[in-house]
Amino acid sequence: MADAVQQVMDTMVPALRDLADKQIFNEREIKGLVNKRREFEYLLRRQAVRKSDFLLYLTFELNLLKLYTLRVSNLKKTSSSPSDHHIEQHIHLIFRRGLRKFKSDLNFWMQYIDFCKKNESQKKLSSIYAEALQIHPKDVSLWLSAASWEYFSNSSIKNARTLLQRSLRVNSTSPNLYVEYFKLELHYIQKLRGRREILQLDGVKSKKMMEDETFSGAVPMIIFDQAIEKINDDVEFRFKFLEACSTFPQTEIIESHILSSLEHSTFKTNVSAYIARASWLLNTSISSSLKVLNSGLSNCPGPEIHEEVLIFMSSLVTSNPSLSPHHLTYINSAKKLNAKSPKLIRLISEYKILKGQYSETKNFILKEIDNDRLKSPETDTIKVYDILASICYKLSDETSGIAVLEKGLNSISWGLNDSKIKGEYVQRVIEYMLISGLEDKVQNILKKIELPSIELGLRTYLRYVISENKPVKDIYEYVVNEFGGGSYCINFFRDCLDAETEIISRRRIWESIVQAEGGGEGGRNVKRVLEEWERDEEEEGEERMAKIIRIRKSNVVV
């Protein structure tokens, strides 16, 4: 090992001597550099060499290269000498040695590629990319990096195309490869177009240029056609090609070709395809966009197309109020649908409320409830019940509003995994009850609810108690007696602790928190945690009291 290290060190002598002669580094620095390199060389020749050894060596050499570059920039230029590229070449050598040991490490390859790019080692990059791609042919980002370098840095569209075509043979179902290849061809067309316009000084385009298939987008369209052969049922994938077209001028023919592909029978009942086409056509023709929507309503069964059309029109009418009659037409069409979803009912209701049709909206929702169309436990169901309760309060019919919410609590088909959304619904029910002053009814509602769904309701009730300046310990004791103190109550107990002022009550609440957490973090027992709490309680007294006063003064109304 020693002989091999010494042999490597001997090869450095001419370059290091030249560095000293040019006074770029002094004798002490050269000696330190030699010792450091020798130390690293021994590390790299161990039996169980580690990647970290190579990285430390490279970090040292890269810092050395920065220092060398800084000092050389202050010297006058001289003729070439052995030290000119010594450090850079040594870094290349270390990378090569490291990659022989760690071929499968893609990050290591990318570090080497980045170094070559920063130091403009153009001749080495082609071979480095070729080696890396042989070992990592399935890595799409590596193919794209290589093709990008060939086109933008090496100015070779031929090499870039070759790389992307090879990559597609290996990764034939990679959406990103097709889209980036498509963009490359668009960029090349624009580059050629700009070059020809500069050369034609009179500003008149030649007939040949106008008729040339290259400029009409023949190559990008071929790439698109090949892409949809491999990935033929993804609307979003086709839309990415349209988005790519929008970043380049004069791509109307290509855009038309892509849009026509969405009219294929494969997408006859695909809601996303109609909405995507309608969105894109807005830029050119509103009437064409509406025509696509009408076609979608005719061909797609079910409520989904109606939902998407109403959402599309809501955003459109905001910027273009003249389209309101069309919006109303789609609303009326959706109302006639027999199988309405909660989302569709919500969208129709929101439209009617926006128009001030409160009574009509109330009757519409009640009818849908009677027809069992609001039983699925989802966010839109809760929102519809919330809309109905709000209308009842708007019409000064609070009793009906409460009754409606209670009915929803009982009629919605809650499942075992719906505790979170049920908790949100319970929270809304309790908020309306407290607004109406029906605190006694809140406790009756809480008794009917399963434990996992109850925490949001309890915390809502607590906020009301705090805002009314009522004793926090009363609601705490009610919860402990009625529901126990499981983990689902931890946040409720913490809220109680923030608002309670009495030391005895605070200790009881803290004990409940510790027990609910299973004895505290790291398995600490309850007794130890409580002893720690008692030691800290007096120290934080003033700060806690100030916090409690702030909570009380904020008078949070539910």
Coordinates of C-alpha atoms in Angstrom, one line a residue:
M1 CA 0.0 0.0 0.0
A2 CA 2.8 2.4 0.9
D3 CA 4.5 1.9 -2.4
A4 CA 1.3 2.6 -4.3
V5 CA 0.6 5.8 -2.4
Q6 CA 4.2 7.0 -2.8
Q7 CA 3.9 6.3 -6.6
V8 CA 0.8 8.5 -6.8
M9 CA 2.5 11.2 -4.7
D10 CA 5.6 11.2 -7.0
T11 CA 3.5 12.0 -10.0
M12 CA 2.4 15.2 -8.3
V13 CA 5.9 16.6 -7.8
P14 CA 6.3 18.6 -11.0
A15 CA 3.0 20.3 -10.6
L16 CA 3.5 21.1 -6.9
R17 CA 7.0 22.4 -7.6
D18 CA 5.6 24.7 -10.3
L19 CA 2.9 26.0 -7.9
A20 CA 5.7 26.9 -5.4
D21 CA 7.9 28.5 -8.1
K22 CA 5.0 30.7 -9.2
Q23 CA 4.4 31.6 -5.6
I24 CA 0.8 30.6 -5.8
F25 CA 1.3 28.5 -2.6
N26 CA 4.3 28.8 -0.2
E27 CA 6.5 26.0 1.0
R28 CA 4.5 25.5 4.2
E29 CA 1.2 25.3 2.3
I30 CA 2.7 22.8 -0.2
K31 CA 3.9 20.6 2.7
G32 CA 0.5 20.7 4.3
L33 CA -1.1 19.9 0.9
V34 CA 1.2 16.9 0.4
N35 CA 0.5 15.5 3.9
K36 CA -3.2 15.9 3.5
R37 CA -3.2 14.1 0.1
R38 CA -1.1 11.3 1.4
E39 CA -3.5 10.8 4.3
F40 CA -6.5 10.6 1.9
E41 CA -4.6 8.3 -0.4
Y42 CA -4.1 5.8 2.4
L43 CA -7.8 6.1 3.3
L44 CA -8.8 5.2 -0.3
R45 CA -6.6 2.1 -0.3
R46 CA -8.3 0.5 2.7
Q47 CA -10.0 -2.8 2.1
A48 CA -13.4 -1.5 3.2
V49 CA -13.2 1.9 1.5
R50 CA -16.2 4.2 2.2
K51 CA -17.9 6.7 -0.1
S52 CA -17.5 9.3 2.7
D53 CA -13.7 9.0 2.3
F54 CA -14.0 10.0 -1.4
L55 CA -16.4 12.8 -0.5
L56 CA -14.0 14.2 2.1
Y57 CA -11.1 14.1 -0.4
L58 CA -13.2 15.8 -3.0
T59 CA -14.3 18.5 -0.6
F60 CA -10.7 19.2 0.3
E61 CA -9.6 19.4 -3.4
L62 CA -12.6 21.6 -4.4
N63 CA -11.8 24.1 -1.7
L64 CA -8.2 24.0 -2.9
L65 CA -9.3 24.7 -6.5
K66 CA -11.3 27.7 -5.3
L67 CA -8.2 29.1 -3.5
Y68 CA -6.0 28.4 -6.5
T69 CA -8.5 30.1 -8.9
L70 CA -8.7 33.2 -6.6
R71 CA -4.9 33.5 -6.3
V72 CA -4.2 32.9 -10.0
S73 CA -6.8 35.6 -11.0
N74 CA -4.5 38.2 -9.3
L75 CA -1.4 37.1 -11.3
K76 CA -0.3 38.1 -14.8
K77 CA -1.0 35.5 -17.5
T78 CA 2.1 33.4 -18.4
S79 CA 2.8 30.5 -20.8
S80 CA 1.3 27.1 -20.0
S81 CA 3.0 25.1 -17.2
P82 CA 2.5 21.7 -15.4
S83 CA 0.4 23.2 -12.6
D84 CA -2.3 24.9 -14.8
H85 CA -4.9 22.2 -14.6
H86 CA -3.3 20.0 -12.0
I87 CA -5.9 20.4 -9.3
E88 CA -8.8 20.0 -11.7
Q89 CA -7.3 16.9 -13.3
H90 CA -6.7 15.5 -9.8
I91 CA -10.4 16.0 -8.9
H92 CA -11.4 14.2 -12.1
L93 CA -9.2 11.3 -11.1
I94 CA -10.8 11.1 -7.6
F95 CA -14.2 11.0 -9.1
R96 CA -13.2 8.3 -11.6
R97 CA -11.8 6.2 -8.8
G98 CA -14.8 6.7 -6.6
L99 CA -17.2 5.8 -9.4
R100 CA -15.4 2.5 -10.1
K101 CA -16.2 1.6 -6.5
F102 CA -19.7 3.0 -6.4
K103 CA -21.1 2.6 -9.9
S104 CA -24.7 2.2 -8.7
D105 CA -24.7 5.5 -6.8
L106 CA -26.6 7.9 -9.0
N107 CA -26.0 10.9 -6.7
F108 CA -22.3 10.4 -7.1
W109 CA -22.6 10.4 -10.9
M110 CA -24.6 13.6 -10.7
Q111 CA -22.0 15.3 -8.5
Y112 CA -19.4 14.5 -11.1
I113 CA -21.6 15.8 -13.9
D114 CA -22.2 19.0 -12.0
F115 CA -18.5 19.5 -11.5
C116 CA -17.8 19.0 -15.2
K117 CA -20.5 21.6 -16.1
K118 CA -19.2 24.2 -13.6
N119 CA -15.6 23.8 -14.9
E120 CA -16.6 23.6 -18.5
S121 CA -15.1 20.1 -19.1
Q122 CA -17.2 19.6 -22.2
K123 CA -15.1 16.9 -23.8
K124 CA -15.5 14.7 -20.7
L125 CA -19.3 15.2 -20.3
S126 CA -20.3 13.1 -23.3
S127 CA -18.4 10.0 -22.1
I128 CA -19.6 10.5 -18.5
Y129 CA -23.2 10.7 -19.5
A130 CA -22.7 7.6 -21.7
E131 CA -21.2 5.6 -18.8
A132 CA -23.9 6.8 -16.3
L133 CA -26.7 5.9 -18.7
Q134 CA -25.4 2.4 -19.3
I135 CA -25.6 1.8 -15.5
H136 CA -28.8 3.7 -14.9
P137 CA -31.0 3.3 -18.0
K138 CA -34.2 3.5 -16.1
D139 CA -33.6 6.9 -14.6
V140 CA -35.6 9.4 -16.7
S141 CA -34.0 12.5 -15.1
L142 CA -30.5 11.4 -16.2
W143 CA -31.7 11.0 -19.9
L144 CA -33.3 14.4 -19.8
S145 CA -30.2 16.0 -18.3
A146 CA -28.0 14.4 -21.0
A147 CA -30.3 15.5 -23.8
S148 CA -30.6 19.0 -22.4
W149 CA -26.8 19.3 -22.2
E150 CA -26.4 18.1 -25.8
Y151 CA -28.9 20.6 -27.2
F152 CA -28.4 23.7 -25.1
S153 CA -24.6 23.4 -24.3
N154 CA -23.2 21.2 -27.0
S155 CA -25.6 22.7 -29.7
S156 CA -26.3 19.2 -31.1
I157 CA -30.0 18.6 -31.9
K158 CA -28.9 15.3 -33.5
N159 CA -27.3 13.9 -30.3
A160 CA -30.2 15.2 -28.2
R161 CA -32.7 13.4 -30.4
T162 CA -30.7 10.2 -30.4
L163 CA -30.5 10.2 -26.6
L164 CA -34.3 10.8 -26.2
Q165 CA -35.1 8.1 -28.8
R166 CA -32.9 5.6 -26.9
S167 CA -34.5 6.6 -23.6
L168 CA -38.0 6.0 -25.0
R169 CA -37.0 2.5 -26.1
V170 CA -36.0 1.7 -22.6
N171 CA -38.8 3.8 -20.8
S172 CA -41.6 3.6 -23.3
T173 CA -44.3 4.5 -20.8
S174 CA -42.7 7.5 -19.2
P175 CA -45.0 10.6 -19.7
N176 CA -42.3 13.1 -18.8
L177 CA -39.9 11.8 -21.5
Y178 CA -42.5 12.3 -24.3
V179 CA -43.5 15.8 -23.1
E180 CA -39.9 16.9 -22.8
Y181 CA -39.0 15.5 -26.3
F182 CA -42.1 17.4 -27.6
K183 CA -40.8 20.6 -26.0
L184 CA -37.3 20.1 -27.4
E185 CA -38.7 19.9 -31.0
L186 CA -40.8 23.0 -30.4
H187 CA -37.8 24.8 -29.1
Y188 CA -35.8 23.7 -32.2
I189 CA -38.5 24.9 -34.6
Q190 CA -38.5 28.3 -32.8
K191 CA -34.7 28.4 -33.1
L192 CA -34.8 27.7 -36.8
R193 CA -37.6 30.2 -37.4
G194 CA -35.6 32.9 -35.6
R195 CA -32.5 32.2 -37.5
R196 CA -34.3 32.4 -40.9
E197 CA -36.1 35.6 -40.0
I198 CA -32.7 37.2 -39.1
L199 CA -31.2 36.1 -42.4
Q200 CA -34.1 37.3 -44.5
L201 CA -33.3 41.0 -44.1
D202 CA -36.3 42.2 -46.1
G203 CA -38.6 40.6 -43.6
V204 CA -40.4 38.6 -46.3
K205 CA -40.7 34.9 -45.5
S206 CA -40.0 32.5 -48.3
K207 CA -42.7 30.3 -49.7
K208 CA -40.5 27.3 -49.0
M209 CA -40.3 28.2 -45.4
M210 CA -44.0 28.5 -45.1
E211 CA -44.5 25.1 -46.7
D212 CA -41.7 23.3 -44.9
E213 CA -43.1 20.5 -42.8
T214 CA -40.5 21.3 -40.1
F215 CA -42.2 24.6 -39.5
S216 CA -45.7 23.3 -39.6
G217 CA -44.9 21.1 -36.5
A218 CA -44.8 17.7 -38.2
V219 CA -42.1 16.3 -35.9
P220 CA -43.8 17.4 -32.6
M221 CA -47.1 15.9 -33.9
I222 CA -45.4 12.6 -34.6
I223 CA -44.0 12.5 -31.1
F224 CA -47.5 13.3 -29.7
D225 CA -49.0 10.5 -31.8
Q226 CA -46.4 8.0 -30.6
A227 CA -47.0 9.1 -27.0
I228 CA -50.8 8.6 -27.0
E229 CA -50.3 5.1 -28.6
K230 CA -48.4 4.1 -25.4
I231 CA -50.4 6.2 -23.0
N232 CA -53.8 6.3 -24.6
D233 CA -56.4 6.9 -21.8
D234 CA -54.9 9.8 -19.9
V235 CA -56.5 13.2 -20.5
E236 CA -54.1 15.1 -18.2
F237 CA -51.2 13.7 -20.2
R238 CA -52.6 15.1 -23.5
F239 CA -53.2 18.4 -21.8
K240 CA -49.5 18.7 -20.9
F241 CA -48.7 18.8 -24.6
L242 CA -51.2 21.7 -25.0
E243 CA -49.6 23.5 -22.1
A244 CA -46.2 23.1 -23.7
C245 CA -47.6 24.6 -26.9
S246 CA -48.8 27.7 -25.0
T247 CA -45.2 28.6 -24.2
F248 CA -44.3 28.8 -27.9
P249 CA -45.6 31.0 -30.8
Q250 CA -47.4 29.8 -33.9
T251 CA -48.4 26.4 -32.6
E252 CA -52.1 26.5 -33.7
I253 CA -51.8 23.6 -36.1
I254 CA -50.3 21.4 -33.4
E255 CA -52.9 22.5 -30.8
S256 CA -55.7 21.6 -33.2
H257 CA -54.2 18.2 -33.7
I258 CA -54.0 17.5 -30.0
L259 CA -57.6 18.8 -29.4
S260 CA -58.9 16.5 -32.1
S261 CA -57.4 13.5 -30.3
L262 CA -59.6 14.3 -27.4
E263 CA -62.7 13.7 -29.6
H264 CA -61.8 10.1 -30.0
S265 CA -64.4 7.5 -29.0
T266 CA -62.1 6.5 -26.1
F267 CA -63.1 9.8 -24.4
K268 CA -66.8 9.9 -25.5
T269 CA -67.9 9.5 -21.8
N270 CA -64.8 11.0 -20.2
V271 CA -65.8 14.1 -18.2
S272 CA -62.2 15.4 -17.8
A273 CA -61.8 15.4 -21.6
Y274 CA -64.8 17.7 -22.2
I275 CA -63.8 20.1 -19.4
A276 CA -60.2 20.2 -20.7
R277 CA -61.3 20.9 -24.2
A278 CA -63.8 23.6 -23.1
S279 CA -61.1 25.3 -20.9
W280 CA -58.6 25.4 -23.8
L281 CA -61.1 26.7 -26.3
L282 CA -62.0 29.6 -24.1
N283 CA -58.9 31.3 -25.3
T284 CA -60.1 31.3 -28.9
S285 CA -63.9 31.0 -28.9
I286 CA -66.4 31.0 -26.1
S287 CA -69.1 29.6 -28.4
S288 CA -66.9 26.6 -29.2
S289 CA -66.2 26.1 -25.5
L290 CA -70.0 26.0 -24.7
K291 CA -70.6 23.7 -27.6
V292 CA -68.1 21.2 -26.1
L293 CA -69.9 21.4 -22.7
N294 CA -73.2 20.7 -24.4
S295 CA -71.7 17.7 -26.1
G296 CA -70.4 16.4 -22.8
L297 CA -73.8 16.8 -21.1
S298 CA -75.4 14.8 -24.0
N299 CA -72.8 12.0 -23.9
C300 CA -71.9 11.5 -20.3
P301 CA -74.4 9.9 -17.9
G302 CA -74.6 10.7 -14.2
P303 CA -74.1 13.8 -12.1
E304 CA -70.3 14.2 -12.5
I305 CA -70.5 16.1 -15.8
H306 CA -73.1 18.4 -14.4
E307 CA -70.9 19.1 -11.3
E308 CA -67.9 19.9 -13.5
V309 CA -69.9 22.1 -15.8
L310 CA -71.4 24.1 -13.0
I311 CA -67.9 24.6 -11.4
F312 CA -66.5 25.6 -14.8
M313 CA -69.4 28.1 -15.4
S314 CA -69.2 29.6 -11.9
S315 CA -65.6 30.6 -12.4
L316 CA -66.4 31.8 -16.0
V317 CA -69.3 34.0 -15.0
T318 CA -67.2 35.7 -12.4
S319 CA -65.0 37.2 -15.1
N320 CA -67.7 37.4 -17.8
P321 CA -71.2 38.2 -16.3
S322 CA -72.7 38.1 -19.8
L323 CA -72.6 34.3 -19.7
S324 CA -75.1 34.2 -16.7
P325 CA -78.0 33.0 -19.0
H326 CA -75.9 30.0 -20.0
H327 CA -75.1 29.3 -16.3
L328 CA -78.8 29.3 -15.5
T329 CA -79.5 26.9 -18.3
Y330 CA -77.0 24.5 -16.9
I331 CA -78.5 24.9 -13.4
N332 CA -82.0 24.0 -14.7
S333 CA -80.6 21.0 -16.5
A334 CA -78.9 19.8 -13.4
K335 CA -82.1 20.2 -11.3
K336 CA -83.9 17.8 -13.7
L337 CA -81.4 15.1 -13.0
N338 CA -82.8 12.2 -11.0
A339 CA -79.6 10.9 -9.5
K340 CA -78.2 14.0 -7.9
S341 CA -75.0 13.8 -5.8
P342 CA -74.5 15.8 -2.6
K343 CA -71.9 17.9 -4.5
L344 CA -74.4 18.7 -7.2
I345 CA -77.1 19.7 -4.7
R346 CA -74.5 22.0 -3.0
L347 CA -73.6 23.7 -6.2
I348 CA -77.3 24.3 -7.2
S349 CA -78.0 25.6 -3.6
E350 CA -75.1 28.0 -3.6
Y351 CA -76.2 29.4 -7.0
K352 CA -79.8 30.0 -5.7
I353 CA -78.6 31.6 -2.5
L354 CA -76.3 33.9 -4.6
K355 CA -79.5 35.0 -6.4
G356 CA -81.3 35.5 -3.0
Q357 CA -83.7 32.6 -3.5
Y358 CA -83.8 31.5 0.1
S359 CA -87.2 29.9 0.3
E360 CA -86.8 28.1 -3.0
T361 CA -83.4 26.8 -1.9
K362 CA -84.9 25.6 1.4
N363 CA -87.6 23.7 -0.4
F364 CA -85.2 22.2 -2.9
I365 CA -82.9 20.8 -0.2
L366 CA -85.7 19.5 1.9
K367 CA -87.0 17.6 -1.2
E368 CA -83.6 16.1 -1.8
I369 CA -83.4 15.0 1.8
D370 CA -86.8 13.3 1.6
N371 CA -85.6 11.6 -1.6
D372 CA -82.6 10.1 0.4
R373 CA -80.0 11.9 -1.7
L374 CA -78.1 13.4 1.3
K375 CA -77.2 10.2 3.2
S376 CA -73.6 9.7 2.2
P377 CA -71.0 10.9 4.8
E378 CA -69.0 13.4 2.9
T379 CA -68.0 17.1 3.1
D380 CA -70.6 18.2 0.5
T381 CA -73.4 16.5 2.6
I382 CA -72.4 18.5 5.6
K383 CA -72.2 21.7 3.6
V384 CA -75.7 21.2 2.3
Y385 CA -77.1 20.7 5.8
D386 CA -75.1 23.8 6.9
I387 CA -76.6 25.8 4.0
L388 CA -80.1 24.7 5.0
A389 CA -79.6 25.6 8.7
S390 CA -78.2 29.0 7.6
I391 CA -81.3 29.6 5.5
C392 CA -83.6 28.7 8.4
Y393 CA -81.8 31.2 10.6
K394 CA -82.0 33.8 7.8
L395 CA -85.7 33.2 7.7
S396 CA -85.9 33.5 11.5
D397 CA -86.9 29.8 11.7
E398 CA -84.3 28.6 14.2
T399 CA -86.3 25.7 15.5
S400 CA -86.5 24.2 12.0
G401 CA -82.8 24.8 11.5
I402 CA -81.9 22.8 14.7
A403 CA -84.4 20.0 13.7
V404 CA -82.8 19.8 10.2
L405 CA -79.3 19.4 11.7
E406 CA -80.5 16.8 14.2
K407 CA -82.2 14.9 11.4
G408 CA -78.9 14.9 9.4
L409 CA -77.1 13.5 12.4
N410 CA -79.5 10.5 12.5
S411 CA -80.1 10.0 8.8
I412 CA -76.6 10.2 7.3
S413 CA -75.1 6.7 6.9
W414 CA -72.1 7.2 9.1
G415 CA -69.4 4.5 8.6
L416 CA -66.7 3.2 10.9
N417 CA -64.1 5.4 9.2
D418 CA -66.1 8.6 9.2
S419 CA -65.3 9.8 12.7
K420 CA -63.4 12.9 11.5
I421 CA -66.1 14.2 9.2
K422 CA -68.8 13.3 11.7
G423 CA -66.9 15.3 14.3
E424 CA -67.0 18.3 12.0
Y425 CA -70.8 17.8 11.6
V426 CA -71.3 17.5 15.3
Q427 CA -69.3 20.8 15.7
R428 CA -71.7 22.6 13.4
V429 CA -74.8 21.2 15.2
I430 CA -73.5 22.4 18.6
E431 CA -72.5 25.8 17.2
Y432 CA -76.1 26.4 16.0
M433 CA -77.5 25.1 19.3
L434 CA -75.3 27.4 21.3
I435 CA -76.1 30.4 19.1
S436 CA -79.8 29.7 19.8
G437 CA -79.2 29.5 23.6
L438 CA -80.0 25.7 23.7
E439 CA -77.1 24.7 26.0
D440 CA -79.1 22.0 27.7
K441 CA -79.8 20.4 24.4
V442 CA -76.1 20.3 23.6
Q443 CA -75.5 17.8 26.4
N444 CA -78.3 15.6 25.1
I445 CA -76.7 15.6 21.6
L446 CA -73.3 14.8 23.0
K447 CA -74.6 11.7 24.8
K448 CA -75.9 10.3 21.5
I449 CA -72.5 10.5 19.7
E450 CA -69.8 7.8 19.6
L451 CA -66.5 8.7 21.3
P452 CA -64.1 9.2 18.4
S453 CA -66.4 11.8 16.8
I454 CA -67.0 13.9 19.9
E455 CA -63.8 15.9 20.5
L456 CA -64.6 18.8 18.1
G457 CA -68.1 19.1 19.7
L458 CA -66.6 19.2 23.2
R459 CA -64.0 21.9 22.3
T460 CA -66.8 24.0 20.6
Y461 CA -68.8 23.7 23.8
L462 CA -65.8 24.7 25.9
R463 CA -65.2 27.9 23.7
Y464 CA -68.8 28.9 24.4
V465 CA -68.3 28.3 28.2
I466 CA -65.2 30.5 28.2
S467 CA -66.8 33.3 26.2
E468 CA -69.7 33.3 28.7
N469 CA -67.3 33.5 31.6
K470 CA -68.7 30.3 33.1
P471 CA -66.7 27.9 35.3
V472 CA -64.4 25.7 33.2
K473 CA -64.2 23.0 35.9
D474 CA -68.0 22.4 35.5
I475 CA -67.6 21.3 31.9
Y476 CA -64.4 19.4 32.7
E477 CA -66.2 17.4 35.4
Y478 CA -69.2 16.8 33.1
V479 CA -66.9 15.4 30.4
V480 CA -65.0 13.2 32.8
N481 CA -68.1 11.8 34.5
E482 CA -70.0 11.3 31.2
F483 CA -67.2 10.1 28.8
G484 CA -64.2 9.2 30.9
G485 CA -60.8 10.5 29.8
G486 CA -59.6 8.7 26.7
S487 CA -57.0 9.9 24.2
Y488 CA -59.8 11.5 22.1
C489 CA -60.2 14.1 24.9
I490 CA -56.5 15.2 25.2
N491 CA -56.9 18.5 23.2
F492 CA -60.1 19.3 25.1
F493 CA -58.3 18.8 28.4
R494 CA -55.5 21.0 27.2
D495 CA -58.0 23.8 26.3
C496 CA -59.4 23.4 29.8
L497 CA -55.9 23.7 31.3
D498 CA -55.3 26.9 29.3
A499 CA -58.5 28.5 30.6
E500 CA -58.7 27.3 34.2
T501 CA -57.3 29.4 37.1
E502 CA -57.9 27.3 40.2
I503 CA -54.8 25.4 41.2
I504 CA -56.7 22.3 42.4
S505 CA -58.8 22.1 39.2
R506 CA -55.6 22.6 37.1
R507 CA -53.9 19.7 38.9
R508 CA -56.9 17.4 38.2
I509 CA -57.0 18.4 34.5
W510 CA -53.3 17.9 34.2
E511 CA -53.6 14.4 35.7
S512 CA -56.3 13.6 33.1
I513 CA -54.0 14.7 30.3
V514 CA -51.1 12.6 31.6
Q515 CA -53.3 9.5 32.0
A516 CA -54.8 10.0 28.5
E517 CA -51.3 10.1 27.0
G518 CA -50.4 6.8 28.7
G519 CA -48.2 8.1 31.5
G520 CA -46.4 10.8 29.6
E521 CA -43.7 10.9 26.9
G522 CA -41.1 8.2 27.0
G523 CA -43.3 6.0 29.4
R524 CA -42.9 8.3 32.4
N525 CA -45.3 7.4 35.2
V526 CA -48.1 9.7 36.2
K527 CA -46.7 10.4 39.7
R528 CA -43.4 11.6 38.3
V529 CA -45.0 13.9 35.7
L530 CA -47.3 15.4 38.3
E531 CA -44.4 16.1 40.6
E532 CA -42.6 17.9 37.8
W533 CA -45.8 19.9 37.0
E534 CA -46.1 21.0 40.7
R535 CA -42.5 22.3 40.6
D536 CA -43.1 24.3 37.5
E537 CA -46.6 25.5 38.3
E538 CA -45.5 28.4 40.6
E539 CA -42.7 29.5 38.3
E540 CA -45.1 30.0 35.3
G541 CA -47.9 31.5 37.4
E542 CA -47.8 35.1 36.2
E543 CA -47.4 34.2 32.5
R544 CA -50.3 31.7 32.8
M545 CA -52.6 34.2 34.5
A546 CA -51.8 36.8 31.7
K547 CA -52.7 34.1 29.1
I548 CA -56.0 33.3 30.9
I549 CA -56.9 37.0 31.1
R550 CA -56.3 37.3 27.3
I551 CA -58.5 34.3 26.6
R552 CA -61.3 35.8 28.8
K553 CA -61.0 39.2 27.3
S554 CA -61.1 38.0 23.7
N555 CA -64.6 36.7 24.5
V556 CA -64.6 34.2 21.6
V557 CA -68.2 33.9 20.3
V558 CA -69.0 30.5 18.8

